[in-house]
Short mmCIF file of C-alpha atoms and ligand atoms in Angstrom, two decimals:
data_model
loop_
_atom_site.label_atom_id
_atom_site.label_comp_id
_atom_site.label_asym_id
_atom_site.label_seq_id
_atom_site.Cartn_x
_atom_site.Cartn_y
_atom_site.Cartn_z
CA UNK E 1 23.47 -0.35 -26.71
CA UNK E 2 24.06 0.02 -23.00
CA UNK E 3 22.70 -3.26 -21.52
CA UNK E 4 21.38 -1.30 -18.51
CA UNK E 5 18.87 0.38 -20.81
CA UNK E 6 17.12 -2.90 -21.43
CA UNK E 7 16.81 -3.88 -17.80
CA UNK E 8 14.59 -2.71 -15.02
CA UNK E 9 16.17 -1.98 -11.66
CA UNK E 10 16.70 -4.95 -9.34
CA UNK E 11 13.79 -5.58 -7.00
CA UNK E 12 11.32 -3.91 -9.38
CA UNK E 13 8.87 -5.36 -11.90
CA UNK E 14 6.56 -4.28 -14.68
CA UNK E 15 2.86 -4.86 -15.01
CA UNK E 16 2.26 -5.82 -18.60
CA UNK E 17 -0.68 -7.35 -20.49
CA UNK E 18 -0.42 -11.15 -20.71
CA UNK E 19 2.83 -11.05 -18.72
CA UNK E 20 4.69 -14.37 -18.36
CA UNK E 21 4.45 -13.93 -14.59
CA UNK E 22 0.70 -14.12 -14.17
CA UNK E 23 0.69 -11.91 -11.04
CA UNK E 24 2.11 -9.12 -13.20
CA UNK E 25 -0.94 -9.07 -15.47
CA UNK E 26 -2.63 -5.67 -15.04
CA UNK E 27 -6.06 -7.25 -15.37
CA UNK E 28 -5.69 -8.98 -11.98
CA UNK E 29 -4.55 -5.72 -10.44
CA UNK E 30 -7.68 -4.00 -11.77
CA UNK E 31 -9.79 -6.63 -10.04
CA UNK E 32 -7.95 -5.99 -6.75
CA UNK E 33 -8.33 -2.21 -7.16
CA UNK E 34 -12.06 -2.68 -7.74
CA UNK E 35 -12.26 -4.68 -4.52
CA UNK E 36 -10.39 -1.89 -2.69
CA UNK E 37 -12.88 0.60 -4.04
CA UNK E 38 -15.79 -1.57 -2.92
CA UNK E 39 -14.54 -2.32 0.60
CA UNK E 40 -13.52 1.27 1.37
CA UNK E 41 -17.01 2.44 0.38
CA UNK E 42 -18.62 -0.22 2.56
CA UNK E 43 -16.67 0.97 5.61
CA UNK E 44 -16.94 4.70 4.84
CA UNK E 45 -13.31 5.60 4.09
CA UNK E 46 -12.15 8.53 1.95
CA UNK E 47 -9.08 8.39 -0.26
CA UNK E 48 -5.96 10.46 0.22
CA UNK E 49 -2.89 10.48 -1.95
CA UNK E 50 0.54 11.81 -1.03
CA UNK E 51 3.79 12.38 -2.98
CA UNK E 52 6.23 9.52 -3.42
CA UNK E 53 8.85 11.37 -1.37
CA UNK E 54 8.85 13.41 1.82
CA UNK E 55 11.36 15.27 3.95
CA UNK E 56 13.39 12.53 5.63
CA UNK E 57 12.35 13.72 9.10
CA UNK E 58 8.77 12.60 8.41
CA UNK E 59 10.05 9.03 8.62
CA UNK E 60 12.84 9.36 11.20
CA UNK E 61 10.48 11.10 13.67
CA UNK E 62 7.69 8.57 13.21
CA UNK E 63 9.05 5.13 12.41
CA UNK E 64 12.11 5.45 14.65
CA UNK E 65 15.75 5.98 13.64
CA UNK E 66 16.58 2.48 14.85
CA UNK E 67 13.86 0.65 12.94
CA UNK E 68 15.25 -1.43 10.04
CA UNK E 69 13.02 0.45 7.66
CA UNK E 70 14.59 3.80 8.48
CA UNK E 71 18.12 2.76 9.37
CA UNK E 72 18.76 0.29 6.56
CA UNK E 73 16.08 0.33 3.90
CA UNK E 74 15.25 3.92 3.05
CA UNK E 75 16.15 5.50 -0.29
CA UNK E 76 17.44 8.85 0.97
CA UNK E 77 19.00 11.56 -1.19
CA UNK E 78 19.81 15.25 -1.15
CA UNK E 79 17.94 17.50 -3.56
CA UNK E 80 19.68 20.32 -5.42
CA UNK E 81 19.29 22.63 -2.44
CA UNK E 82 20.87 20.08 -0.11
CA UNK E 83 17.61 19.06 1.62
CA UNK E 84 17.37 15.45 2.71
CA UNK E 85 14.43 13.68 1.06
CA UNK E 86 13.36 10.05 1.20
CA UNK E 87 11.20 7.86 -1.00
CA UNK E 88 8.37 6.72 1.23
CA UNK E 89 9.03 3.28 2.75
CA UNK E 90 5.43 3.19 4.03
CA UNK E 91 2.35 5.38 3.95
CA UNK E 92 1.27 5.91 7.55
CA UNK E 93 3.70 8.74 8.30
CA UNK E 94 2.91 10.58 5.01
CA UNK E 95 -0.82 10.09 5.66
CA UNK E 96 -0.49 11.66 9.11
CA UNK E 97 1.65 14.47 7.71
CA UNK E 98 -1.04 15.15 5.10
CA UNK E 99 -3.82 14.88 7.71
CA UNK E 100 -2.16 17.56 9.85
CA UNK E 101 -1.34 19.78 6.88
CA UNK E 102 -4.81 19.62 5.32
CA UNK E 103 -6.84 20.40 8.45
CA UNK E 104 -7.77 16.82 9.39
CA UNK E 105 -7.41 17.63 13.09
CA UNK E 106 -10.47 19.89 12.88
CA UNK E 107 -12.65 16.83 12.33
CA UNK E 108 -13.40 14.56 15.24
CA UNK E 109 -12.52 11.39 13.36
CA UNK E 110 -10.88 10.99 9.98
CA UNK E 111 -11.21 7.72 8.11
CA UNK E 112 -8.71 7.69 5.28
CA UNK E 113 -7.40 5.12 2.83
CA UNK E 114 -4.54 5.11 0.36
CA UNK E 115 -2.94 2.93 -2.23
CA UNK E 116 0.35 3.37 -4.01
CA UNK E 117 3.99 2.46 -4.32
CA UNK E 118 6.45 2.33 -1.42
CA UNK E 119 10.20 1.87 -1.59
CA UNK E 120 12.47 -0.21 0.61
CA UNK E 121 16.06 -1.18 -0.17
CA UNK E 122 15.67 -4.74 1.00
CA UNK E 123 17.02 -8.11 -0.16
CA UNK E 124 15.02 -8.64 -3.36
CA UNK E 125 13.22 -11.97 -3.62
CA UNK E 126 9.74 -13.34 -4.29
CA UNK E 127 7.28 -11.36 -2.18
CA UNK E 128 9.90 -8.73 -1.31
CA UNK E 129 10.46 -5.89 -3.73
CA UNK E 130 12.27 -2.58 -3.68
CA UNK E 131 9.23 -0.88 -5.12
CA UNK E 132 6.01 -2.47 -3.93
CA UNK E 133 2.40 -1.37 -3.55
CA UNK E 134 0.39 -0.97 -0.42
CA UNK E 135 -3.28 -0.49 0.24
CA UNK E 136 -3.91 0.84 3.72
CA UNK E 137 -6.30 2.69 5.97
CA UNK E 138 -5.95 5.02 8.96
CA UNK E 139 -8.62 6.04 11.48
CA UNK E 140 -7.32 9.14 13.25
CA UNK E 141 -8.72 11.09 16.20
CA UNK E 142 -10.10 8.52 18.62
CA UNK E 143 -8.95 5.52 20.56
CA UNK E 144 -11.67 2.96 21.00
CA UNK E 145 -11.38 -0.84 21.13
CA UNK E 146 -14.43 -1.13 18.86
CA UNK E 147 -12.57 0.79 16.17
CA UNK E 148 -9.69 -1.68 16.49
CA UNK E 149 -12.26 -4.44 15.91
CA UNK E 150 -13.68 -2.69 12.84
CA UNK E 151 -10.24 -2.08 11.35
CA UNK E 152 -9.14 -5.67 11.87
CA UNK E 153 -12.38 -7.11 10.54
CA UNK E 154 -12.13 -4.85 7.48
CA UNK E 155 -8.67 -6.27 6.74
CA UNK E 156 -10.04 -9.80 6.87
CA UNK E 157 -13.19 -8.84 4.96
CA UNK E 158 -11.01 -7.46 2.14
CA UNK E 159 -9.25 -10.79 1.72
CA UNK E 160 -12.53 -12.69 1.93
CA UNK E 161 -14.00 -10.46 -0.76
CA UNK E 162 -11.10 -11.35 -3.01
CA UNK E 163 -11.89 -15.00 -2.34
CA UNK E 164 -9.01 -15.60 0.09
CA UNK E 165 -10.34 -17.38 3.16
CA UNK E 166 -7.17 -19.14 4.29
CA UNK E 167 -5.55 -16.54 6.50
CA UNK E 168 -4.49 -16.41 10.15
CA UNK E 169 -4.83 -13.32 12.30
CA UNK E 170 -2.05 -12.80 14.85
CA UNK E 171 -2.74 -10.25 17.55
CA UNK E 172 -0.93 -8.81 20.54
CA UNK E 173 -0.83 -5.76 22.77
CA UNK E 174 2.45 -3.95 23.31
CA UNK E 175 0.91 -1.53 25.83
CA UNK E 176 2.03 2.03 26.45
CA UNK E 177 5.58 3.32 25.87
CA UNK E 178 6.14 3.23 29.67
CA UNK E 179 5.08 -0.44 29.94
CA UNK E 180 7.23 -1.20 26.97
CA UNK E 181 10.23 0.46 28.55
CA UNK E 182 9.89 -1.74 31.65
CA UNK E 183 9.39 -4.82 29.51
CA UNK E 184 12.35 -3.90 27.36
CA UNK E 185 14.64 -3.73 30.40
CA UNK E 186 13.41 -7.15 31.52
CA UNK E 187 13.94 -8.58 28.05
CA UNK E 188 17.46 -7.15 27.83
CA UNK E 189 18.44 -8.67 31.14
CA UNK E 190 16.98 -12.05 30.05
CA UNK E 191 18.75 -11.96 26.68
CA UNK E 192 22.05 -10.55 27.95
CA UNK E 193 22.73 -13.77 29.82
CA UNK E 194 22.38 -15.59 26.47
CA UNK E 195 24.07 -12.99 24.31
CA UNK E 196 26.77 -15.37 23.00
CA UNK E 197 24.13 -17.64 21.47
CA UNK E 198 22.27 -14.85 19.69
CA UNK E 199 22.64 -14.08 15.98
CA UNK E 200 24.79 -11.09 15.02
CA UNK E 201 21.69 -9.07 14.11
CA UNK E 202 20.09 -9.77 17.48
CA UNK E 203 23.32 -8.92 19.35
CA UNK E 204 23.24 -5.52 17.67
CA UNK E 205 19.53 -5.11 18.41
CA UNK E 206 20.13 -5.85 22.06
CA UNK E 207 21.73 -2.40 22.15
CA UNK E 208 19.51 -0.59 19.67
CA UNK E 209 16.01 -2.11 19.54
CA UNK E 210 15.69 -5.20 21.81
CA UNK E 211 11.97 -5.77 21.13
CA UNK E 212 12.71 -6.54 17.50
CA UNK E 213 14.68 -9.61 18.61
CA UNK E 214 11.31 -11.17 19.39
CA UNK E 215 10.46 -11.52 15.72
CA UNK E 216 13.91 -12.66 14.62
CA UNK E 217 13.68 -15.33 11.93
CA UNK E 218 16.97 -16.92 13.04
CA UNK E 219 16.33 -20.50 14.23
CA UNK E 220 18.67 -20.23 17.22
CA UNK E 221 17.20 -16.92 18.30
CA UNK E 222 13.73 -18.44 18.07
CA UNK E 223 14.67 -21.21 20.53
CA UNK E 224 15.94 -18.64 23.04
CA UNK E 225 12.91 -16.38 22.62
CA UNK E 226 10.43 -19.15 23.49
CA UNK E 227 11.20 -18.72 27.18
CA UNK E 228 11.51 -14.90 27.10
CA UNK E 229 9.26 -12.84 29.40
CA UNK E 230 5.78 -12.21 28.03
CA UNK E 231 4.94 -8.59 27.17
CA UNK E 232 1.31 -9.13 28.18
CA UNK E 233 2.51 -9.49 31.81
CA UNK E 234 3.89 -5.96 31.68
CA UNK E 235 1.06 -3.91 30.22
CA UNK E 236 -0.92 -1.63 32.56
CA UNK E 237 -4.63 -1.89 33.49
CA UNK E 238 -5.79 0.49 30.73
CA UNK E 239 -3.97 -1.44 28.07
CA UNK E 240 -5.19 -4.74 29.48
CA UNK E 241 -8.81 -3.54 29.41
CA UNK E 242 -8.41 -2.19 25.91
CA UNK E 243 -6.98 -5.48 24.69
CA UNK E 244 -9.68 -7.55 26.41
CA UNK E 245 -12.39 -5.48 24.76
CA UNK E 246 -10.78 -5.85 21.37
CA UNK E 247 -10.70 -9.63 21.77
CA UNK E 248 -14.30 -9.63 23.02
CA UNK E 249 -15.40 -7.61 19.99
CA UNK E 250 -13.62 -9.99 17.63
CA UNK E 251 -15.30 -12.95 19.36
CA UNK E 252 -18.63 -11.18 19.02
CA UNK E 253 -18.37 -11.04 15.23
CA UNK E 254 -16.79 -14.45 14.89
CA UNK E 255 -13.27 -13.39 13.88
CA UNK E 256 -10.77 -15.99 15.01
CA UNK E 257 -7.27 -14.97 16.06
CA UNK E 258 -4.10 -16.23 17.66
CA UNK E 259 -2.58 -14.19 20.46
CA UNK E 260 1.12 -13.98 19.70
CA UNK E 261 3.01 -12.28 22.52
CA UNK E 262 6.11 -12.10 20.33
CA UNK E 263 4.41 -9.91 17.75
CA UNK E 264 5.90 -6.40 18.10
CA UNK E 265 5.95 -5.07 14.48
CA UNK E 266 8.83 -3.29 12.82
CA UNK E 267 7.89 0.34 13.26
CA UNK E 268 8.35 2.30 16.48
CA UNK E 269 5.08 4.21 16.50
CA UNK E 270 2.79 1.44 17.74
CA UNK E 271 1.12 1.28 21.16
CA UNK E 272 -1.47 -1.21 22.48
CA UNK E 273 -3.09 -3.41 19.82
CA UNK E 274 -0.85 -4.73 17.04
CA UNK E 275 -1.83 -7.36 14.49
CA UNK E 276 -0.73 -9.15 11.35
CA UNK E 277 -2.58 -11.21 8.82
CA UNK E 278 -0.51 -14.08 7.45
CA UNK E 279 -1.09 -16.93 5.02
CA UNK E 280 -2.85 -19.63 6.97
CA UNK E 281 -0.49 -20.80 9.72
CA UNK E 282 2.54 -19.69 7.74
CA UNK E 283 4.52 -16.99 9.49
CA UNK E 284 7.61 -17.08 7.23
CA UNK E 285 9.01 -13.64 6.51
CA UNK E 286 7.49 -13.13 3.07
CA UNK E 287 4.07 -14.42 4.03
CA UNK E 288 2.78 -11.50 6.03
CA UNK E 289 -0.01 -10.20 3.88
CA UNK E 290 -0.69 -7.14 5.96
CA UNK E 291 -0.34 -5.65 9.40
CA UNK E 292 -1.00 -2.65 11.55
CA UNK E 293 -1.92 -1.37 14.95
CA UNK E 294 -2.76 1.51 17.24
CA UNK E 295 -0.41 4.50 17.45
CA UNK E 296 -0.77 7.08 20.19
CA UNK E 297 2.12 9.47 19.76
CA UNK E 298 2.43 9.68 15.99
CA UNK E 299 0.28 12.74 15.27
CA UNK E 300 2.12 14.66 18.00
CA UNK E 301 5.54 13.45 16.84
CA UNK E 302 4.78 14.90 13.42
CA UNK E 303 3.84 18.31 14.84
CA UNK E 304 0.10 17.85 15.44
CA UNK E 305 -2.09 17.53 18.53
CA UNK E 306 -1.88 14.61 20.90
CA UNK E 307 -4.33 12.43 18.92
CA UNK E 308 -4.38 8.67 18.57
CA UNK E 309 -4.96 6.56 15.51
CA UNK E 310 -5.05 3.03 14.16
CA UNK E 311 -4.54 1.53 10.74
CA UNK E 312 -3.25 -1.29 8.61
CA UNK E 313 -1.46 -1.70 5.33
CA UNK E 314 -1.14 -4.72 3.11
CA UNK E 315 1.16 -5.60 0.25
CA UNK E 316 -0.62 -5.95 -3.08
CA UNK E 317 2.09 -8.13 -4.67
CA UNK E 318 1.85 -10.72 -1.90
CA UNK E 319 -1.93 -10.53 -1.98
CA UNK E 320 -2.08 -11.16 -5.72
CA UNK E 321 0.51 -13.94 -5.56
CA UNK E 322 -1.50 -15.68 -2.84
CA UNK E 323 -4.70 -15.18 -4.81
CA UNK E 324 -3.18 -17.01 -7.77
CA UNK E 325 -1.55 -19.74 -5.68
CA UNK E 326 -4.94 -20.45 -4.13
CA UNK E 327 -6.39 -20.78 -7.66
CA UNK E 328 -9.04 -18.23 -6.99
CA UNK E 329 -11.03 -17.45 -10.07
CA UNK E 330 -10.60 -13.88 -11.22
CA UNK E 331 -13.48 -12.33 -13.14
CA UNK E 332 -12.55 -11.89 -16.79
CA UNK E 333 -12.32 -8.42 -18.28
CA UNK E 334 -15.49 -7.41 -20.16
CA UNK E 335 -15.24 -8.64 -23.77
CA UNK E 336 -14.79 -6.21 -26.64
CA UNK E 337 -18.19 -5.44 -28.14
CA UNK E 338 -17.43 -4.50 -31.77
CA UNK E 339 -14.49 -5.34 -34.01
CA UNK E 340 -14.49 -3.19 -37.16
CA UNK E 341 -12.75 -4.57 -40.22
CA UNK E 342 -12.21 -2.56 -43.40
CA UNK E 343 -10.72 -4.50 -46.29
CA UNK E 344 -8.97 -1.53 -47.92
CA UNK E 345 -8.11 1.99 -46.89
CA UNK E 346 -11.33 3.49 -48.30
CA UNK E 347 -13.43 0.95 -46.40
CA UNK E 348 -11.48 1.61 -43.21
CA UNK E 349 -12.19 5.31 -43.66
CA UNK E 350 -15.89 4.60 -44.02
CA UNK E 351 -15.87 2.78 -40.71
CA UNK E 352 -14.52 5.73 -38.74
CA UNK E 353 -17.93 7.26 -38.09
CA UNK E 354 -19.69 4.14 -36.78
CA UNK E 355 -16.57 3.36 -34.72
CA UNK E 356 -16.70 6.79 -33.11
CA UNK E 357 -20.45 6.44 -32.63
CA UNK E 358 -20.36 3.21 -30.63
CA UNK E 359 -17.55 4.38 -28.37
CA UNK E 360 -19.47 7.55 -27.57
CA UNK E 361 -22.33 5.26 -26.58
CA UNK E 362 -20.14 3.44 -24.09
CA UNK E 363 -19.63 0.32 -26.17
CA UNK E 364 -16.04 -0.85 -26.62
CA UNK E 365 -14.79 -1.03 -30.18
CA UNK E 366 -11.61 -1.55 -32.14
CA UNK E 367 -10.71 -0.79 -35.75
CA UNK E 368 -8.49 -3.51 -37.19
CA UNK E 369 -5.08 -2.15 -38.17
CA UNK E 370 -4.58 -4.16 -41.40
CA UNK E 371 -6.76 -5.11 -44.33
CA UNK E 372 -6.48 -8.92 -44.26
CA UNK E 373 -9.75 -10.59 -43.25
CA UNK E 374 -8.00 -13.72 -41.98
CA UNK E 375 -5.73 -11.97 -39.50
CA UNK E 376 -8.57 -9.60 -38.56
CA UNK E 377 -10.87 -12.45 -37.51
CA UNK E 378 -8.03 -14.11 -35.62
CA UNK E 379 -7.34 -10.88 -33.74
CA UNK E 380 -11.08 -10.39 -33.05
CA UNK E 381 -11.23 -13.86 -31.47
CA UNK E 382 -8.11 -13.14 -29.39
CA UNK E 383 -9.76 -10.01 -28.07
CA UNK E 384 -12.88 -11.98 -27.28
CA UNK E 385 -14.96 -9.63 -29.45
CA UNK E 386 -18.72 -10.17 -29.67
CA UNK E 387 -19.44 -8.75 -33.14
CA UNK E 388 -17.39 -8.11 -36.26
CA UNK E 389 -18.46 -5.44 -38.73
CA UNK E 390 -16.87 -6.09 -42.09
CA UNK E 391 -16.71 -3.71 -45.02
CA UNK E 392 -15.03 -4.66 -48.32
CA UNK E 393 -14.97 -3.05 -51.75
CA UNK E 394 -17.89 -5.18 -52.93
CA UNK E 395 -20.05 -4.26 -49.97
CA UNK E 396 -19.12 -0.61 -50.32
CA UNK E 397 -20.30 -0.58 -53.95
CA UNK E 398 -23.55 -2.30 -52.98
CA UNK E 399 -24.07 0.03 -49.98
CA UNK E 400 -24.08 -2.81 -47.50
CA UNK E 401 -21.80 -4.23 -44.81
CA UNK E 402 -21.48 -7.64 -43.18
CA UNK E 403 -22.13 -8.07 -39.50
CA UNK E 404 -21.06 -11.22 -37.76
CA UNK E 405 -22.07 -12.49 -34.35
CA UNK E 406 -18.80 -14.12 -33.27
CA UNK E 407 -20.35 -16.04 -30.40
CA UNK E 408 -23.22 -17.58 -32.40
CA UNK E 409 -21.08 -17.66 -35.59
CA UNK E 410 -23.92 -16.12 -37.60
CA UNK E 411 -23.38 -13.65 -40.38
CA UNK E 412 -25.75 -11.38 -42.25
CA UNK E 413 -25.59 -8.39 -44.58
CA UNK E 414 -27.29 -5.16 -43.69
CA UNK E 415 -27.59 -1.91 -45.64
CA UNK E 416 -24.81 0.43 -44.54
CA UNK E 417 -27.51 3.07 -43.94
CA UNK E 418 -29.08 0.78 -41.36
CA UNK E 419 -25.82 0.07 -39.53
CA UNK E 420 -26.61 2.86 -37.10
CA UNK E 421 -29.93 1.41 -35.99
CA UNK E 422 -28.42 -2.07 -35.81
CA UNK E 423 -25.66 -0.75 -33.54
CA UNK E 424 -28.24 1.14 -31.52
CA UNK E 425 -30.22 -2.05 -31.02
CA UNK E 426 -27.09 -3.64 -29.57
CA UNK E 427 -25.86 -0.74 -27.47
CA UNK E 428 -29.28 0.35 -26.32
CA UNK E 429 -28.42 3.88 -27.38
CA UNK E 430 -30.49 6.60 -28.96
CA UNK E 431 -27.68 8.88 -30.02
CA UNK E 432 -27.79 9.45 -33.77
CA UNK E 433 -24.70 9.21 -35.90
CA UNK E 434 -23.85 12.59 -37.32
CA UNK E 435 -24.26 12.70 -41.07
P1 LIG M 1 4.45 -3.04 7.28
O1 LIG M 1 4.22 -4.27 8.06
O2 LIG M 1 5.85 -2.51 7.26
O3 LIG M 1 3.46 -1.96 7.86
O4 LIG M 1 3.99 -3.24 5.78
C1 LIG M 1 2.70 -3.68 5.48
C2 LIG M 1 2.73 -4.74 4.39
O5 LIG M 1 3.44 -4.26 3.24
C3 LIG M 1 3.46 -6.01 4.75
O6 LIG M 1 2.65 -6.87 5.51
C4 LIG M 1 3.76 -6.60 3.39
O7 LIG M 1 2.65 -7.28 2.86
C5 LIG M 1 4.01 -5.36 2.55
N1 LIG M 1 5.46 -5.16 2.37
C6 LIG M 1 6.33 -4.58 3.21
N2 LIG M 1 7.56 -4.56 2.69
C7 LIG M 1 7.47 -5.14 1.47
C8 LIG M 1 8.41 -5.41 0.41
N3 LIG M 1 9.68 -5.05 0.48
N4 LIG M 1 7.93 -6.04 -0.71
C9 LIG M 1 6.63 -6.39 -0.82
N5 LIG M 1 5.71 -6.16 0.14
C10 LIG M 1 6.13 -5.54 1.27
C11 LIG M 1 3.37 -0.67 7.42
O8 LIG M 1 3.87 -0.28 6.41
C12 LIG M 1 2.50 0.20 8.30
N6 LIG M 1 2.50 1.55 7.74
C13 LIG M 1 1.10 -0.37 8.42
C14 LIG M 1 0.19 0.50 9.24
C15 LIG M 1 -0.77 1.33 8.77
N7 LIG M 1 0.21 0.61 10.55
C16 LIG M 1 -0.69 1.49 10.91
N8 LIG M 1 -1.28 1.94 9.85
#
C-alpha cells in the first residue's frame, strides 16, 4: 500500500479519543469549546462562520502583500476556472468580508466571534502547525479606548476561566499609518547604518517591511534593536490619548501589562493599540497564546465603509498545551449512565426497547457488542458506567433482569416488567416505554 495513505500531512494532527499526545484528546477540546461558549455569552458576542477558503485578494488587500503570512505562508491555488483562491491563514479578513457582505455595516456596532481552522505553510514544530485552530472576536463599527479595554480583558478572562493565570500581557501603540510612515523612515535610517550586522531576513525586511525587524527572534538583531528609536515617540496626540485611556482603563480593572515598544504584530492592518498574551514572561516564538489590535482601514480596504474595528485571536493548540503543562485539572466527561448487557442474541434483542427508552429520556446508554459477561463488565468500568443492566437466558425465562450499581457494587434482580419504572426512577422521566 502507498505509505502516504497511512500518514497525515506534515504539520497537521488528529484529535482522537485517548490519543497518546494528551493535548490531542477531543475531550479537552470540548472543555475549551464550552469555555468559549460561556465567555462569548458573558460578553455578548454572536458567532459567525466563514468558508475555509476565500478569493486571494481578501488576504492580500488586508494583511499586506509583504507580511510573512501572505508572502510566504499562504496555501494559494487556482480553481478550475483559473481563479486564485487561498486557504485562510487567519480569520479577521474573512470575518470583515462576511460582515460587509451580510449587512453588518447597517448596525452601529457588531460584536462577532469565530472559531475554526486556519492554514499557514510554516516550519512545523511543537506549537506551530500548518493547520491550526483559532478562537477570535471582532468588534466592528466604533473606535473607543474602553472597547480596547473590554477586548483585552476578555482575552485574559478566557484564560483565567480555563484555569490559566500565568500569562503576561504585552501592549503597545503603533499609531496611525502616517505616524508609522515617519517612524519607519527613522527606523530604516537607524538600521541602515548597521545593515551588515543584521540577519539575512532582517536585511530583506529593511527593504520590504522594516517594522517587522523589531520582533526578529535573531539574537544579533535583538541586540541592535534595543537601541532603536521608540515608536511611542512618533505617535500623534490622538493616538497618544487613545493609548493613555486604554492603559488607564486596564489599571482601573486591575489588569497588569508590560508596555513593549517593539511589539508591532505580523499583519499590516493594525493601527493604534496592539497587544499579545504570552506564557508568563516567556516571549519565545511559539509561546504567544493570542494577539490582536485595532484596525482602522480594514473594512474600507475590503470594499466597505471607512469603519474601525478591534479584535483578537488565539491559538487553541498552544492554549491546550499550556493548560496541560500547567497541570490544570480538566473536568471529566459525564459518566455513562446505563450499560446494557445481553448474554445471547435473543437477550440483546430484548434490551433494544429499554435502551431506546433511556436515550430518548436524555440518559446516556450503551448496548454491549458481545455476549461475554466478563468483557462486558470490564468495558462498562472503562466507560465509567454507573449502572449495568444484565439479561441472560435464565433471567429471560424467569421474566427478570439483573441491575447492578457499579459504583456501590450492589446487585439486585427486578422483574423485567418493572425495568421501565426502575429506569424512570433513575432518569427522572415520565415517558412510558412503548409496548
Ligand atoms: P496572529 O497573531 O497571526 O493574529 O495569530 C493569533 C494566534 O494564532 C497566535 O497568537 C497563535 O497562538 C496562533 N497561531 C498563529 N499561527 C499558528 C501556527 N502556525 N500554529 C499554531 N498556532 C498559530 C491573527 O491571526 C489576527 N487575525 C488576530 C486578530 C483578530 N487581530 C484582530 N482581530
